[in-house]
Amino acid sequence: MEQTIELPAFRRSAELRPASIDPETRSVEVIWSTGARVRRAALFGEPHDEELSMAPEHVRLERLNAGAPFLKVHEAHDLDAVIGSVVPGSARIENGQGIARIRLSERDAVGDIWRDIEAGHIRAVSIGYQVHRFEISKPEGQRELWRAVDWTPFEISAVPV
């Protein structure tokens, strides 16, 4: 039986690729997802495991490839929280990883963040995403597995951990 449930936006951690830093364009590549399995607290019922399918046909990249925002710690209510954007057309799936190039703003307020990225002090990123469809299974003796097979990453954030 198919069931539709409204869920909030989710977040997931990933990483910067320091070797890809380009000081001329103030840009860096990020691995924004590997689809790794995580434990989710129950929105209803028991906690479950969640996995993001990284099959290209399961991930809607349009928002990232249109220049989605690069935010400061998922702040979504203040324009100063936008510290850059995804370079249009750079988001892709390669070998089971979501990769994109981020270009940081040239605003003075973002300068310290850029310098910390260059120095390797800021290395973590996280994505905000919306799931349109889960496939739910319950392997014998294990927690339910909610596998996102249709989902949209809509922002990438610099995060402390």
CSV table of C-alpha atoms in Angstrom, one decimal:
chain,number,residue,atom,x,y,z
A,1,MET,CA,0.0,0.0,0.0
A,2,GLU,CA,1.4,3.4,-1.0
A,3,GLN,CA,1.2,6.1,1.6
A,4,THR,CA,2.0,9.8,1.3
A,5,ILE,CA,3.6,11.5,4.4
A,6,GLU,CA,4.7,15.1,4.6
A,7,LEU,CA,8.2,15.2,6.1
A,8,PRO,CA,10.5,18.2,7.0
A,9,ALA,CA,13.7,19.0,5.2
A,10,PHE,CA,16.6,16.8,6.2
A,11,ARG,CA,20.3,17.5,6.6
A,12,ARG,CA,23.4,15.3,6.0
A,13,SER,CA,27.1,15.8,6.5
A,14,ALA,CA,29.8,15.6,3.9
A,15,GLU,CA,33.2,17.3,3.2
A,16,LEU,CA,35.2,19.9,1.2
A,17,ARG,CA,38.0,18.7,-1.1
A,18,PRO,CA,40.9,20.9,-0.1
A,19,ALA,CA,43.1,20.0,-3.0
A,20,SER,CA,40.5,21.5,-5.4
A,21,ILE,CA,40.8,25.0,-4.0
A,22,ASP,CA,41.1,27.7,-6.7
A,23,PRO,CA,42.1,31.0,-5.2
A,24,GLU,CA,41.5,32.9,-8.4
A,25,THR,CA,37.8,32.0,-8.6
A,26,ARG,CA,37.4,31.6,-4.8
A,27,SER,CA,36.0,28.2,-5.4
A,28,VAL,CA,36.4,24.7,-4.0
A,29,GLU,CA,34.9,21.3,-4.8
A,30,VAL,CA,32.7,19.6,-2.2
A,31,ILE,CA,31.5,16.0,-1.8
A,32,TRP,CA,28.0,16.8,-0.8
A,33,SER,CA,26.8,13.2,-0.3
A,34,THR,CA,27.9,9.6,-0.3
A,35,GLY,CA,24.5,8.3,0.5
A,36,ALA,CA,25.8,6.8,3.7
A,37,ARG,CA,23.3,5.1,6.0
A,38,VAL,CA,22.3,7.2,9.1
A,39,ARG,CA,20.0,6.5,12.1
A,40,ARG,CA,17.0,8.8,12.2
A,41,ALA,CA,14.9,9.5,15.3
A,42,ALA,CA,11.3,8.5,14.8
A,43,LEU,CA,8.9,11.1,13.5
A,44,PHE,CA,6.3,8.5,14.4
A,45,GLY,CA,6.9,4.9,15.5
A,46,GLU,CA,10.4,3.4,16.0
A,47,PRO,CA,13.7,5.0,14.9
A,48,HIS,CA,14.8,3.9,11.5
A,49,ASP,CA,17.9,3.9,9.2
A,50,GLU,CA,17.9,6.2,6.2
A,51,GLU,CA,20.0,5.9,3.1
A,52,LEU,CA,20.1,8.2,0.1
A,53,SER,CA,20.3,6.4,-3.2
A,54,MET,CA,23.1,7.9,-5.2
A,55,ALA,CA,21.9,6.4,-8.5
A,56,PRO,CA,21.8,9.3,-10.9
A,57,GLU,CA,18.2,8.6,-11.8
A,58,HIS,CA,17.2,9.0,-8.1
A,59,VAL,CA,18.7,12.4,-7.4
A,60,ARG,CA,17.2,15.6,-8.8
A,61,LEU,CA,20.2,17.9,-9.4
A,62,GLU,CA,18.3,20.8,-11.1
A,63,ARG,CA,18.3,23.0,-8.0
A,64,LEU,CA,22.0,22.5,-7.3
A,65,ASN,CA,22.9,23.0,-11.0
A,66,ALA,CA,20.9,26.2,-11.1
A,67,GLY,CA,23.2,27.8,-8.6
A,68,ALA,CA,21.8,26.7,-5.2
A,69,PRO,CA,23.0,28.6,-2.2
A,70,PHE,CA,26.0,27.8,-0.1
A,71,LEU,CA,24.9,28.8,3.4
A,72,LYS,CA,26.5,29.4,6.8
A,73,VAL,CA,25.3,26.4,9.0
A,74,HIS,CA,21.9,25.9,7.2
A,75,GLU,CA,20.8,29.5,8.1
A,76,ALA,CA,17.9,30.1,5.8
A,77,HIS,CA,16.3,33.3,7.2
A,78,ASP,CA,19.0,35.9,6.7
A,79,LEU,CA,20.6,37.0,3.4
A,80,ASP,CA,24.0,37.4,5.2
A,81,ALA,CA,23.9,33.6,5.7
A,82,VAL,CA,24.4,33.2,1.9
A,83,ILE,CA,28.2,32.9,1.7
A,84,GLY,CA,28.4,31.6,-1.9
A,85,SER,CA,26.6,29.4,-4.4
A,86,VAL,CA,27.0,26.2,-6.4
A,87,VAL,CA,28.7,26.9,-9.7
A,88,PRO,CA,25.9,26.3,-12.2
A,89,GLY,CA,26.2,23.0,-14.0
A,90,SER,CA,28.9,21.6,-11.7
A,91,ALA,CA,26.7,19.3,-9.6
A,92,ARG,CA,27.1,15.6,-10.6
A,93,ILE,CA,27.2,12.1,-9.3
A,94,GLU,CA,30.5,10.2,-9.7
A,95,ASN,CA,31.3,6.8,-8.3
A,96,GLY,CA,28.4,7.0,-5.9
A,97,GLN,CA,29.3,10.5,-4.6
A,98,GLY,CA,27.6,13.8,-5.1
A,99,ILE,CA,30.2,16.4,-6.1
A,100,ALA,CA,29.8,20.1,-6.9
A,101,ARG,CA,32.0,23.2,-7.1
A,102,ILE,CA,31.2,26.0,-4.7
A,103,ARG,CA,32.1,29.6,-5.4
A,104,LEU,CA,32.3,31.8,-2.3
A,105,SER,CA,31.1,35.4,-2.2
A,106,GLU,CA,33.6,38.2,-2.5
A,107,ARG,CA,31.8,40.2,0.3
A,108,ASP,CA,34.1,41.3,3.0
A,109,ALA,CA,32.0,39.5,5.6
A,110,VAL,CA,32.8,36.1,3.9
A,111,GLY,CA,36.6,36.8,3.7
A,112,ASP,CA,37.3,35.1,7.1
A,113,ILE,CA,35.4,32.0,6.1
A,114,TRP,CA,37.2,31.8,2.7
A,115,ARG,CA,40.6,32.1,4.5
A,116,ASP,CA,39.6,29.3,6.9
A,117,ILE,CA,38.6,27.1,4.0
A,118,GLU,CA,41.9,27.8,2.3
A,119,ALA,CA,43.8,27.1,5.5
A,120,GLY,CA,41.9,23.8,6.1
A,121,HIS,CA,40.2,24.9,9.2
A,122,ILE,CA,36.7,24.6,7.7
A,123,ARG,CA,36.4,21.2,6.0
A,124,ALA,CA,32.9,20.0,6.7
A,125,VAL,CA,29.7,20.7,4.6
A,126,SER,CA,26.2,19.5,5.0
A,127,ILE,CA,23.3,19.4,2.6
A,128,GLY,CA,19.7,20.3,3.0
A,129,TYR,CA,17.4,18.0,1.0
A,130,GLN,CA,13.8,17.0,0.5
A,131,VAL,CA,12.7,13.4,-0.1
A,132,HIS,CA,9.9,12.8,-2.6
A,133,ARG,CA,9.8,9.0,-2.3
A,134,PHE,CA,11.2,6.4,0.1
A,135,GLU,CA,11.3,2.7,-0.4
A,136,ILE,CA,10.8,1.2,3.0
A,137,SER,CA,12.0,-2.3,3.9
A,138,LYS,CA,12.4,-4.2,7.2
A,139,PRO,CA,15.2,-6.8,7.0
A,140,GLU,CA,14.7,-9.6,9.5
A,141,GLY,CA,16.0,-8.7,12.9
A,142,GLN,CA,17.0,-5.1,11.8
A,143,ARG,CA,15.5,-1.7,11.9
A,144,GLU,CA,13.4,-0.4,9.1
A,145,LEU,CA,15.4,1.0,6.2
A,146,TRP,CA,14.0,4.1,4.5
A,147,ARG,CA,15.9,4.4,1.2
A,148,ALA,CA,15.4,7.7,-0.6
A,149,VAL,CA,14.9,6.8,-4.3
A,150,ASP,CA,13.6,10.3,-5.4
A,151,TRP,CA,15.1,13.3,-3.6
A,152,THR,CA,16.3,16.8,-4.2
A,153,PRO,CA,19.4,18.4,-2.6
A,154,PHE,CA,18.5,22.2,-2.4
A,155,GLU,CA,21.3,23.8,-0.4
A,156,ILE,CA,24.9,23.1,0.7
A,157,SER,CA,26.2,24.6,4.0
A,158,ALA,CA,29.5,25.1,5.6
A,159,VAL,CA,29.3,23.6,9.1
A,160,PRO,CA,31.7,23.2,12.0
A,161,VAL,CA,31.5,19.4,12.3
